[in-house]
mmCIF file of C-alpha atoms and ligand atoms in Angstrom:
data_model
loop_
_atom_site.group_PDB
_atom_site.id
_atom_site.type_symbol
_atom_site.label_atom_id
_atom_site.label_comp_id
_atom_site.label_asym_id
_atom_site.label_seq_id
_atom_site.Cartn_x
_atom_site.Cartn_y
_atom_site.Cartn_z
ATOM 1 C CA MET M 1 118.157 -83.611 37.883
ATOM 2 C CA SER M 2 120.663 -80.833 37.354
ATOM 3 C CA TYR M 3 120.544 -78.583 34.278
ATOM 4 C CA ALA M 4 123.008 -76.288 32.507
ATOM 5 C CA ARG M 5 122.583 -72.523 32.657
ATOM 6 C CA ILE M 6 124.687 -69.886 30.904
ATOM 7 C CA GLN M 7 126.682 -68.037 33.559
ATOM 8 C CA GLY M 8 129.016 -65.915 31.398
ATOM 9 C CA THR M 9 130.031 -65.359 27.782
ATOM 10 C CA GLY M 10 132.973 -63.873 25.863
ATOM 11 C CA HIS M 11 134.315 -63.501 22.357
ATOM 12 C CA HIS M 12 137.524 -62.518 20.644
ATOM 13 C CA LEU M 13 138.374 -61.380 17.129
ATOM 14 C CA PRO M 14 141.867 -61.164 15.661
ATOM 15 C CA LYS M 15 143.085 -57.653 14.811
ATOM 16 C CA ARG M 16 143.519 -57.826 11.026
ATOM 17 C CA VAL M 17 140.446 -56.671 9.076
ATOM 18 C CA LEU M 18 139.887 -57.780 5.481
ATOM 19 C CA THR M 19 137.325 -55.642 3.636
ATOM 20 C CA ASN M 20 135.425 -56.366 0.448
ATOM 21 C CA ALA M 21 137.577 -53.677 -1.196
ATOM 22 C CA ASP M 22 140.689 -55.690 -0.212
ATOM 23 C CA LEU M 23 139.142 -58.802 -1.795
ATOM 24 C CA GLU M 24 138.418 -56.905 -5.023
ATOM 25 C CA LYS M 25 142.210 -56.637 -5.391
ATOM 26 C CA MET M 26 142.724 -60.366 -4.791
ATOM 27 C CA VAL M 27 140.024 -62.089 -6.903
ATOM 28 C CA ASP M 28 137.435 -61.258 -9.584
ATOM 29 C CA THR M 29 134.671 -60.043 -7.247
ATOM 30 C CA SER M 30 132.974 -56.837 -6.149
ATOM 31 C CA ASP M 31 131.834 -55.258 -2.902
ATOM 32 C CA GLN M 32 128.323 -55.112 -4.372
ATOM 33 C CA TRP M 33 128.222 -58.850 -5.235
ATOM 34 C CA ILE M 34 129.478 -59.864 -1.781
ATOM 35 C CA ARG M 35 127.073 -57.577 0.096
ATOM 36 C CA GLU M 36 124.034 -58.448 -2.039
ATOM 37 C CA ARG M 37 124.601 -62.242 -2.022
ATOM 38 C CA THR M 38 125.883 -62.670 1.550
ATOM 39 C CA GLY M 39 125.471 -59.481 3.597
ATOM 40 C CA ILE M 40 129.195 -59.547 4.460
ATOM 41 C CA SER M 41 131.280 -56.329 4.519
ATOM 42 C CA THR M 42 134.319 -57.290 6.613
ATOM 43 C CA ARG M 43 135.916 -60.301 8.236
ATOM 44 C CA TYR M 44 138.815 -60.614 10.706
ATOM 45 C CA LEU M 45 141.846 -62.796 10.052
ATOM 46 C CA VAL M 46 144.674 -64.112 12.210
ATOM 47 C CA GLU M 47 148.290 -63.163 11.549
ATOM 48 C CA ASP M 48 150.871 -65.830 10.667
ATOM 49 C CA GLY M 49 151.626 -67.784 13.825
ATOM 50 C CA GLU M 50 148.340 -66.857 15.546
ATOM 51 C CA THR M 51 146.279 -69.986 16.221
ATOM 52 C CA THR M 52 142.770 -71.195 17.043
ATOM 53 C CA CYS M 53 143.866 -71.780 20.646
ATOM 54 C CA ASP M 54 145.098 -68.171 20.896
ATOM 55 C CA LEU M 55 141.620 -66.931 19.951
ATOM 56 C CA ALA M 56 139.905 -69.526 22.174
ATOM 57 C CA GLU M 57 142.041 -68.478 25.144
ATOM 58 C CA GLN M 58 141.059 -64.804 24.877
ATOM 59 C CA ALA M 59 137.349 -65.600 24.451
ATOM 60 C CA SER M 60 137.462 -68.048 27.384
ATOM 61 C CA ARG M 61 139.163 -65.572 29.714
ATOM 62 C CA LYS M 62 136.415 -63.028 28.965
ATOM 63 C CA ALA M 63 133.669 -65.624 29.535
ATOM 64 C CA MET M 64 135.251 -66.771 32.803
ATOM 65 C CA GLN M 65 135.590 -63.169 33.962
ATOM 66 C CA ALA M 66 131.944 -62.464 33.069
ATOM 67 C CA ALA M 67 130.923 -65.595 35.004
ATOM 68 C CA GLY M 68 133.183 -64.672 37.949
ATOM 69 C CA VAL M 69 134.869 -68.090 37.940
ATOM 70 C CA GLY M 70 138.484 -69.241 38.021
ATOM 71 C CA ALA M 71 140.341 -72.185 36.484
ATOM 72 C CA ASP M 72 139.720 -74.386 39.541
ATOM 73 C CA ASP M 73 135.957 -74.043 39.094
ATOM 74 C CA ILE M 74 135.889 -75.584 35.591
ATOM 75 C CA ASP M 75 135.405 -79.370 35.428
ATOM 76 C CA LEU M 76 134.785 -79.825 31.674
ATOM 77 C CA VAL M 77 136.268 -78.149 28.555
ATOM 78 C CA ILE M 78 134.767 -78.634 25.102
ATOM 79 C CA VAL M 79 136.115 -76.834 22.039
ATOM 80 C CA ALA M 80 134.177 -76.924 18.773
ATOM 81 C CA THR M 81 136.590 -76.404 15.910
ATOM 82 C CA THR M 82 137.332 -77.503 12.358
ATOM 83 C CA THR M 83 140.732 -75.867 12.434
ATOM 84 C CA PRO M 84 142.557 -77.282 15.477
ATOM 85 C CA ASP M 85 146.093 -76.069 16.234
ATOM 86 C CA ARG M 86 147.423 -79.604 15.811
ATOM 87 C CA VAL M 87 146.144 -83.059 14.882
ATOM 88 C CA PHE M 88 146.649 -83.833 18.562
ATOM 89 C CA PRO M 89 146.477 -83.040 21.424
ATOM 90 C CA SER M 90 143.029 -81.553 21.035
ATOM 91 C CA THR M 91 142.676 -77.777 21.106
ATOM 92 C CA ALA M 92 140.616 -78.303 24.283
ATOM 93 C CA CYS M 93 143.663 -79.854 26.006
ATOM 94 C CA LEU M 94 145.910 -77.030 24.762
ATOM 95 C CA LEU M 95 143.353 -74.519 26.032
ATOM 96 C CA GLN M 96 143.065 -76.321 29.370
ATOM 97 C CA LYS M 97 146.841 -75.932 29.823
ATOM 98 C CA ARG M 98 146.800 -72.222 28.874
ATOM 99 C CA LEU M 99 144.039 -71.523 31.388
ATOM 100 C CA GLY M 100 145.499 -73.670 34.176
ATOM 101 C CA ILE M 101 142.515 -76.025 34.273
ATOM 102 C CA HIS M 102 143.364 -79.573 35.358
ATOM 103 C CA GLY M 103 141.860 -83.031 35.617
ATOM 104 C CA GLY M 104 138.367 -82.852 34.117
ATOM 105 C CA PRO M 105 137.618 -84.113 30.607
ATOM 106 C CA ALA M 106 138.690 -81.885 27.704
ATOM 107 C CA PHE M 107 137.972 -82.685 24.067
ATOM 108 C CA ASP M 108 137.220 -81.195 20.662
ATOM 109 C CA ILE M 109 134.038 -81.532 18.635
ATOM 110 C CA GLN M 110 134.139 -81.330 14.852
ATOM 111 C CA ALA M 111 130.798 -80.557 13.230
ATOM 112 C CA VAL M 112 132.018 -77.595 11.145
ATOM 113 C CA CYS M 113 129.571 -74.656 11.400
ATOM 114 C CA THR M 114 127.249 -76.641 13.696
ATOM 115 C CA GLY M 115 130.128 -77.390 16.059
ATOM 116 C CA PHE M 116 129.160 -75.028 18.868
ATOM 117 C CA VAL M 117 125.544 -76.223 18.910
ATOM 118 C CA TYR M 118 126.835 -79.817 19.007
ATOM 119 C CA ALA M 119 129.158 -78.841 21.881
ATOM 120 C CA LEU M 120 126.236 -77.350 23.829
ATOM 121 C CA GLY M 121 124.239 -80.537 23.179
ATOM 122 C CA VAL M 122 127.046 -82.720 24.529
ATOM 123 C CA ALA M 123 127.681 -80.440 27.530
ATOM 124 C CA ASP M 124 123.943 -80.516 28.307
ATOM 125 C CA LYS M 125 124.115 -84.320 28.610
ATOM 126 C CA PHE M 126 127.037 -84.032 31.075
ATOM 127 C CA PHE M 127 124.958 -81.707 33.280
ATOM 128 C CA ARG M 128 121.790 -83.802 33.110
ATOM 129 C CA ALA M 129 123.845 -86.907 34.034
ATOM 130 C CA GLY M 130 125.367 -85.057 36.993
ATOM 131 C CA SER M 131 128.894 -85.357 35.492
ATOM 132 C CA SER M 132 129.671 -81.631 35.328
ATOM 133 C CA ARG M 133 128.932 -78.662 37.587
ATOM 134 C CA ARG M 134 130.726 -75.994 35.560
ATOM 135 C CA ALA M 135 131.828 -76.258 31.941
ATOM 136 C CA LEU M 136 133.706 -74.078 29.485
ATOM 137 C CA VAL M 137 132.242 -74.503 25.995
ATOM 138 C CA VAL M 138 134.039 -72.770 23.133
ATOM 139 C CA GLY M 139 133.644 -72.345 19.381
ATOM 140 C CA ALA M 140 136.930 -71.240 17.804
ATOM 141 C CA GLU M 141 138.193 -71.192 14.229
ATOM 142 C CA THR M 142 140.984 -70.015 11.976
ATOM 143 C CA LEU M 143 139.149 -70.924 8.765
ATOM 144 C CA SER M 144 141.458 -68.534 6.895
ATOM 145 C CA LYS M 145 144.137 -71.261 7.083
ATOM 146 C CA ILE M 146 142.106 -73.663 4.921
ATOM 147 C CA ILE M 147 140.766 -71.103 2.443
ATOM 148 C CA ASP M 148 142.141 -70.961 -1.070
ATOM 149 C CA TRP M 149 142.607 -67.194 -1.392
ATOM 150 C CA THR M 150 142.408 -67.469 -5.185
ATOM 151 C CA ASP M 151 138.932 -69.110 -5.102
ATOM 152 C CA ARG M 152 136.290 -66.363 -5.186
ATOM 153 C CA THR M 153 133.459 -68.798 -4.434
ATOM 154 C CA THR M 154 134.779 -69.376 -0.885
ATOM 155 C CA CYS M 155 137.363 -66.743 0.052
ATOM 156 C CA VAL M 156 134.862 -63.887 0.326
ATOM 157 C CA LEU M 157 132.778 -65.764 2.911
ATOM 158 C CA PHE M 158 134.915 -66.800 5.850
ATOM 159 C CA GLY M 159 136.643 -65.182 8.816
ATOM 160 C CA ASP M 160 138.392 -66.127 12.064
ATOM 161 C CA GLY M 161 137.253 -65.712 15.676
ATOM 162 C CA ALA M 162 136.229 -67.406 18.915
ATOM 163 C CA GLY M 163 133.274 -67.342 21.298
ATOM 164 C CA ALA M 164 132.946 -69.007 24.693
ATOM 165 C CA VAL M 165 130.325 -69.684 27.346
ATOM 166 C CA VAL M 166 130.641 -70.820 30.942
ATOM 167 C CA LEU M 167 127.799 -73.155 31.895
ATOM 168 C CA GLU M 168 126.907 -73.765 35.529
ATOM 169 C CA ALA M 169 124.697 -76.402 37.142
ATOM 170 C CA SER M 170 121.225 -75.178 38.058
ATOM 171 C CA ASP M 171 117.991 -76.638 39.446
ATOM 172 C CA THR M 172 116.039 -74.972 36.635
ATOM 173 C CA PRO M 173 116.962 -75.491 32.984
ATOM 174 C CA GLY M 174 118.899 -72.842 31.097
ATOM 175 C CA LEU M 175 119.530 -75.210 28.187
ATOM 176 C CA LEU M 176 115.892 -76.251 27.632
ATOM 177 C CA SER M 177 116.626 -78.668 24.784
ATOM 178 C CA THR M 178 119.167 -79.385 22.065
ATOM 179 C CA HIS M 179 118.496 -81.077 18.720
ATOM 180 C CA LEU M 180 121.432 -82.460 16.750
ATOM 181 C CA HIS M 181 121.396 -83.989 13.262
ATOM 182 C CA ALA M 182 123.697 -85.064 10.433
ATOM 183 C CA ASP M 183 123.492 -86.642 6.993
ATOM 184 C CA GLY M 184 126.824 -87.713 5.528
ATOM 185 C CA ASP M 185 125.251 -88.357 2.115
ATOM 186 C CA PHE M 186 125.828 -84.661 1.447
ATOM 187 C CA GLU M 187 129.522 -84.612 2.383
ATOM 188 C CA HIS M 188 130.567 -83.760 -1.188
ATOM 189 C CA LEU M 189 128.688 -80.423 -1.271
ATOM 190 C CA LEU M 190 130.779 -78.802 1.469
ATOM 191 C CA THR M 191 134.129 -80.387 2.177
ATOM 192 C CA THR M 192 137.886 -80.013 2.145
ATOM 193 C CA ARG M 193 139.833 -81.410 -0.767
ATOM 194 C CA GLY M 194 141.932 -84.100 0.957
ATOM 195 C CA GLY M 195 143.251 -84.224 4.492
ATOM 196 C CA VAL M 196 145.485 -86.087 6.935
ATOM 197 C CA SER M 197 144.612 -89.666 6.026
ATOM 198 C CA GLU M 198 143.407 -89.206 2.443
ATOM 199 C CA GLY M 199 146.418 -87.081 1.592
ATOM 200 C CA LEU M 200 146.346 -83.932 -0.538
ATOM 201 C CA PRO M 201 145.483 -83.627 -4.231
ATOM 202 C CA ASP M 202 148.446 -83.143 -6.582
ATOM 203 C CA GLY M 203 150.036 -79.739 -6.124
ATOM 204 C CA ALA M 204 147.970 -78.714 -3.063
ATOM 205 C CA ASP M 205 149.772 -77.614 0.091
ATOM 206 C CA THR M 206 146.623 -77.614 2.274
ATOM 207 C CA ALA M 207 143.220 -79.303 2.319
ATOM 208 C CA TYR M 208 141.238 -76.298 1.070
ATOM 209 C CA VAL M 209 137.498 -75.696 1.565
ATOM 210 C CA HIS M 210 135.345 -76.508 -1.437
ATOM 211 C CA MET M 211 131.624 -75.687 -1.536
ATOM 212 C CA LYS M 212 128.776 -75.979 -4.010
ATOM 213 C CA GLY M 213 127.316 -72.812 -2.514
ATOM 214 C CA ASN M 214 123.998 -72.706 -4.294
ATOM 215 C CA GLU M 215 123.061 -76.285 -3.372
ATOM 216 C CA VAL M 216 124.199 -75.752 0.225
ATOM 217 C CA PHE M 217 122.116 -72.572 0.366
ATOM 218 C CA LYS M 218 118.886 -74.347 -0.629
ATOM 219 C CA MET M 219 119.459 -77.212 1.811
ATOM 220 C CA ALA M 220 120.332 -74.802 4.620
ATOM 221 C CA VAL M 221 117.119 -72.801 4.221
ATOM 222 C CA LYS M 222 114.939 -75.932 4.076
ATOM 223 C CA THR M 223 116.669 -77.732 6.928
ATOM 224 C CA LEU M 224 116.792 -74.755 9.293
ATOM 225 C CA GLY M 225 113.059 -74.227 8.716
ATOM 226 C CA ARG M 226 112.456 -77.836 9.793
ATOM 227 C CA ILE M 227 114.598 -77.574 12.913
ATOM 228 C CA VAL M 228 112.703 -74.489 14.036
ATOM 229 C CA ASP M 229 109.483 -76.555 13.944
ATOM 230 C CA GLU M 230 111.147 -79.504 15.704
ATOM 231 C CA THR M 231 112.482 -77.307 18.520
ATOM 232 C CA LEU M 232 109.196 -75.486 19.119
ATOM 233 C CA GLU M 233 107.196 -78.727 19.066
ATOM 234 C CA ALA M 234 109.547 -80.524 21.473
ATOM 235 C CA ASN M 235 109.102 -77.696 23.988
ATOM 236 C CA GLY M 236 105.398 -77.035 23.400
ATOM 237 C CA LEU M 237 106.216 -73.433 22.481
ATOM 238 C CA GLU M 238 104.580 -71.003 20.085
ATOM 239 C CA LYS M 239 106.748 -68.979 17.700
ATOM 240 C CA SER M 240 105.744 -65.845 19.576
ATOM 241 C CA GLN M 241 107.443 -67.149 22.733
ATOM 242 C CA ILE M 242 110.924 -66.885 21.179
ATOM 243 C CA ASP M 243 112.553 -63.592 22.203
ATOM 244 C CA TRP M 244 115.756 -63.860 20.152
ATOM 245 C CA LEU M 245 117.051 -65.874 17.227
ATOM 246 C CA VAL M 246 120.832 -66.348 17.463
ATOM 247 C CA PRO M 247 121.652 -68.060 14.165
ATOM 248 C CA HIS M 248 124.823 -69.313 12.556
ATOM 249 C CA GLN M 249 126.169 -66.388 10.524
ATOM 250 C CA ALA M 250 126.757 -67.811 7.039
ATOM 251 C CA ASN M 251 124.604 -65.603 4.880
ATOM 252 C CA TYR M 252 122.157 -62.779 5.627
ATOM 253 C CA ARG M 253 119.577 -64.267 3.237
ATOM 254 C CA ILE M 254 119.593 -67.629 5.057
ATOM 255 C CA ILE M 255 119.185 -65.830 8.401
ATOM 256 C CA GLU M 256 116.274 -63.785 7.015
ATOM 257 C CA ALA M 257 114.542 -66.941 5.760
ATOM 258 C CA THR M 258 114.761 -68.572 9.209
ATOM 259 C CA ALA M 259 113.482 -65.413 10.895
ATOM 260 C CA ARG M 260 110.547 -65.348 8.453
ATOM 261 C CA LYS M 261 109.756 -68.959 9.333
ATOM 262 C CA LEU M 262 109.634 -67.916 13.010
ATOM 263 C CA GLY M 263 107.594 -64.805 12.255
ATOM 264 C CA LEU M 264 110.323 -62.808 14.021
ATOM 265 C CA PRO M 265 111.137 -59.269 12.880
ATOM 266 C CA MET M 266 114.840 -58.783 12.071
ATOM 267 C CA GLU M 267 115.145 -56.538 15.176
ATOM 268 C CA ARG M 268 114.799 -59.757 17.237
ATOM 269 C CA VAL M 269 117.566 -61.547 15.323
ATOM 270 C CA VAL M 270 121.219 -61.212 16.274
ATOM 271 C CA VAL M 271 123.145 -60.534 13.070
ATOM 272 C CA THR M 272 126.924 -60.223 13.053
ATOM 273 C CA VAL M 273 127.629 -61.641 9.590
ATOM 274 C CA ALA M 274 128.203 -58.181 8.073
ATOM 275 C CA GLU M 275 131.152 -57.535 10.347
ATOM 276 C CA HIS M 276 132.444 -61.050 11.195
ATOM 277 C CA GLY M 277 131.736 -63.043 8.011
ATOM 278 C CA ASN M 278 131.214 -66.783 8.464
ATOM 279 C CA THR M 279 133.397 -67.935 11.357
ATOM 280 C CA SER M 280 132.064 -71.512 11.328
ATOM 281 C CA ALA M 281 131.850 -72.950 14.875
ATOM 282 C CA ALA M 282 132.675 -69.548 16.391
ATOM 283 C CA SER M 283 129.779 -67.649 14.864
ATOM 284 C CA VAL M 284 126.932 -68.557 17.244
ATOM 285 C CA PRO M 285 128.810 -67.964 20.537
ATOM 286 C CA MET M 286 130.279 -64.721 19.167
ATOM 287 C CA ALA M 287 126.823 -63.451 18.166
ATOM 288 C CA LEU M 288 125.438 -64.523 21.552
ATOM 289 C CA ASP M 289 128.138 -62.622 23.424
ATOM 290 C CA VAL M 290 127.726 -59.498 21.288
ATOM 291 C CA ALA M 291 123.997 -59.319 22.066
ATOM 292 C CA ILE M 292 124.457 -60.092 25.768
ATOM 293 C CA ARG M 293 127.155 -57.449 26.191
ATOM 294 C CA ASP M 294 125.242 -54.727 24.329
ATOM 295 C CA GLY M 295 122.201 -55.411 26.524
ATOM 296 C CA ARG M 296 119.784 -56.718 23.899
ATOM 297 C CA ILE M 297 119.568 -60.201 25.451
ATOM 298 C CA GLN M 298 118.349 -60.020 29.050
ATOM 299 C CA ARG M 299 118.127 -62.648 31.814
ATOM 300 C CA GLY M 300 114.918 -64.655 31.404
ATOM 301 C CA ASP M 301 114.808 -64.262 27.606
ATOM 302 C CA THR M 302 114.145 -67.350 25.479
ATOM 303 C CA LEU M 303 116.753 -67.805 22.736
ATOM 304 C CA LEU M 304 116.791 -70.083 19.726
ATOM 305 C CA LEU M 305 120.333 -70.918 18.624
ATOM 306 C CA GLU M 306 120.683 -72.777 15.319
ATOM 307 C CA ALA M 307 123.331 -73.763 12.796
ATOM 308 C CA PHE M 308 123.926 -75.664 9.580
ATOM 309 C CA GLY M 309 127.258 -76.775 8.155
ATOM 310 C CA GLY M 310 129.498 -79.310 6.453
ATOM 311 C CA GLY M 311 128.614 -82.961 6.846
ATOM 312 C CA PHE M 312 125.853 -81.969 6.452
ATOM 313 C CA THR M 313 125.323 -81.264 10.131
ATOM 314 C CA TRP M 314 122.616 -79.123 11.658
ATOM 315 C CA GLY M 315 121.194 -78.432 15.082
ATOM 316 C CA SER M 316 119.497 -76.106 17.500
ATOM 317 C CA ALA M 317 119.562 -75.221 21.167
ATOM 318 C CA LEU M 318 116.672 -73.622 22.992
ATOM 319 C CA VAL M 319 118.015 -71.534 25.852
ATOM 320 C CA ARG M 320 116.404 -69.672 28.744
ATOM 321 C CA TYR M 321 119.044 -67.027 29.440
HETATM 322 N N1 ACO L 401 132.127 -62.622 -6.760
HETATM 323 C C1 ACO L 401 131.470 -62.491 -7.938
HETATM 324 N N2 ACO L 401 130.813 -63.505 -8.532
HETATM 325 C C2 ACO L 401 130.822 -64.698 -7.895
HETATM 326 C C3 ACO L 401 131.496 -64.903 -6.687
HETATM 327 C C4 ACO L 401 132.174 -63.806 -6.108
HETATM 328 N N3 ACO L 401 132.827 -63.891 -4.952
HETATM 329 N N4 ACO L 401 131.326 -66.185 -6.295
HETATM 330 C C5 ACO L 401 130.575 -66.787 -7.223
HETATM 331 N N5 ACO L 401 130.265 -65.879 -8.203
HETATM 332 C C6 ACO L 401 129.475 -66.075 -9.407
HETATM 333 C C7 ACO L 401 129.353 -67.534 -9.791
HETATM 334 O O1 ACO L 401 130.459 -67.936 -10.554
HETATM 335 C C8 ACO L 401 128.069 -67.528 -10.595
HETATM 336 O O2 ACO L 401 128.351 -67.040 -11.889
HETATM 337 P P1 ACO L 401 127.611 -67.674 -13.174
HETATM 338 O O3 ACO L 401 126.158 -67.372 -12.954
HETATM 339 O O4 ACO L 401 128.237 -66.917 -14.314
HETATM 340 O O5 ACO L 401 127.935 -69.131 -13.146
HETATM 341 C C9 ACO L 401 127.202 -66.466 -9.895
HETATM 342 O O6 ACO L 401 128.126 -65.674 -9.135
HETATM 343 C C10 ACO L 401 126.155 -67.046 -8.972
HETATM 344 O O7 ACO L 401 126.764 -68.042 -8.139
HETATM 345 P P2 ACO L 401 125.923 -68.839 -7.060
HETATM 346 O O8 ACO L 401 126.845 -69.808 -6.341
HETATM 347 O O9 ACO L 401 124.683 -69.379 -7.674
HETATM 348 O O10 ACO L 401 125.536 -67.634 -6.073
HETATM 349 P P3 ACO L 401 124.597 -67.652 -4.820
HETATM 350 O O11 ACO L 401 123.561 -66.626 -4.938
HETATM 351 O O12 ACO L 401 124.150 -69.035 -4.446
HETATM 352 O O13 ACO L 401 125.580 -67.148 -3.652
HETATM 353 C C11 ACO L 401 126.823 -68.108 -1.825
HETATM 354 C C12 ACO L 401 126.744 -67.906 -3.331
HETATM 355 C C13 ACO L 401 126.965 -66.762 -1.177
HETATM 356 C C14 ACO L 401 128.033 -68.976 -1.509
HETATM 357 C C15 ACO L 401 125.524 -68.780 -1.314
HETATM 358 O O14 ACO L 401 125.204 -69.872 -2.151
HETATM 359 C C16 ACO L 401 125.618 -69.300 0.114
HETATM 360 O O15 ACO L 401 125.659 -68.542 1.056
HETATM 361 N N6 ACO L 401 125.578 -70.642 0.311
HETATM 362 C C17 ACO L 401 125.452 -71.254 1.624
HETATM 363 C C18 ACO L 401 126.693 -71.162 2.454
HETATM 364 C C19 ACO L 401 126.451 -71.886 3.765
HETATM 365 O O16 ACO L 401 125.448 -71.727 4.427
HETATM 366 N N7 ACO L 401 127.366 -72.751 4.142
HETATM 367 C C20 ACO L 401 127.128 -73.572 5.336
HETATM 368 C C21 ACO L 401 127.992 -73.223 6.418
HETATM 369 S S1 ACO L 401 129.698 -73.128 5.941
HETATM 370 C C22 ACO L 401 130.534 -74.463 6.670
HETATM 371 O O17 ACO L 401 129.965 -75.387 7.204
HETATM 372 C C23 ACO L 401 132.046 -74.444 6.517
#
């Protein structure tokens, strides 16, 4: 059987920075509240006219360069996003065109903040089935386009960005296992108000994000604790064998709780939430790339990637880098 191994990574942030001080001028909030409750100090936002595919393209080019591969080498493109450029074609098809990739399957995955972990899980199956030899897997979002910038309960949390990995076929597993879950019973706790088929509520011009933050917080902590156990058990691993936790970056306190569950000191956890905010499907691949490029994550390290998001969806990927 053939397995997937991470060959190269990249990430891209838009230029515009929005600080907590900027938000203090927009809604009734404070730098102190945002930092204490979430750990976030800044987030990056796209300009008008800048799209998810623009960010995905830049991240992908960096990942392909790091992997030393060209467009002709890629036989599968998966983009995890909640904020596609258009209803259709998929952002993956738009990205394929930008990069000059042709012929192989290209499709989007929508699992909100868990999207990238879902995308890795799906890509893994392609490799194990012998259907892909080299894949581009991307998490890219422009969440700022579906944020109500007058709603302090959501607008302080989110940012835009993209992260990408190139996976190559290998005789030894790089993706050791992936674990994907969902429970739609909780859809009402983290959702958009309306959409394409439902239509928009009276007076709304966009389907804005709505979240019962406190309830989501409690579920996230509990569920991520469980998926840590599930992942370790499935691989017969002890907690001490995990070198790095690369978590979804929603909230510093949630990340800390998962690290505690693993018995990992925070020095072994990749944390980008302070600078990036919550970039939904982009957060895990961006954090991964940051820690690979700054030399913290080394070849041979064992990484636990995990995420929790709207749906609810949640998942993990155990990776030998
Ligand atoms: N500034 C100041 N006060 C605020 C703000 C703000 N930006 N937002 C809310 N408050 C107030 C509330 O109104 C409330 O006031 P009250 O006590 O007078 O009613 C108080 O602060 C406490 O509100 P809580 O919602 O209980 O605050 P909490 O400590 O839970 O923090 C937060 C809120 C940061 C949203 C947290 O609940 C959280 O991180 N939740 C999980 C988010 C997450 O993981 N989402 C999943 C991924 S996202 C995705 O899939 C798209």
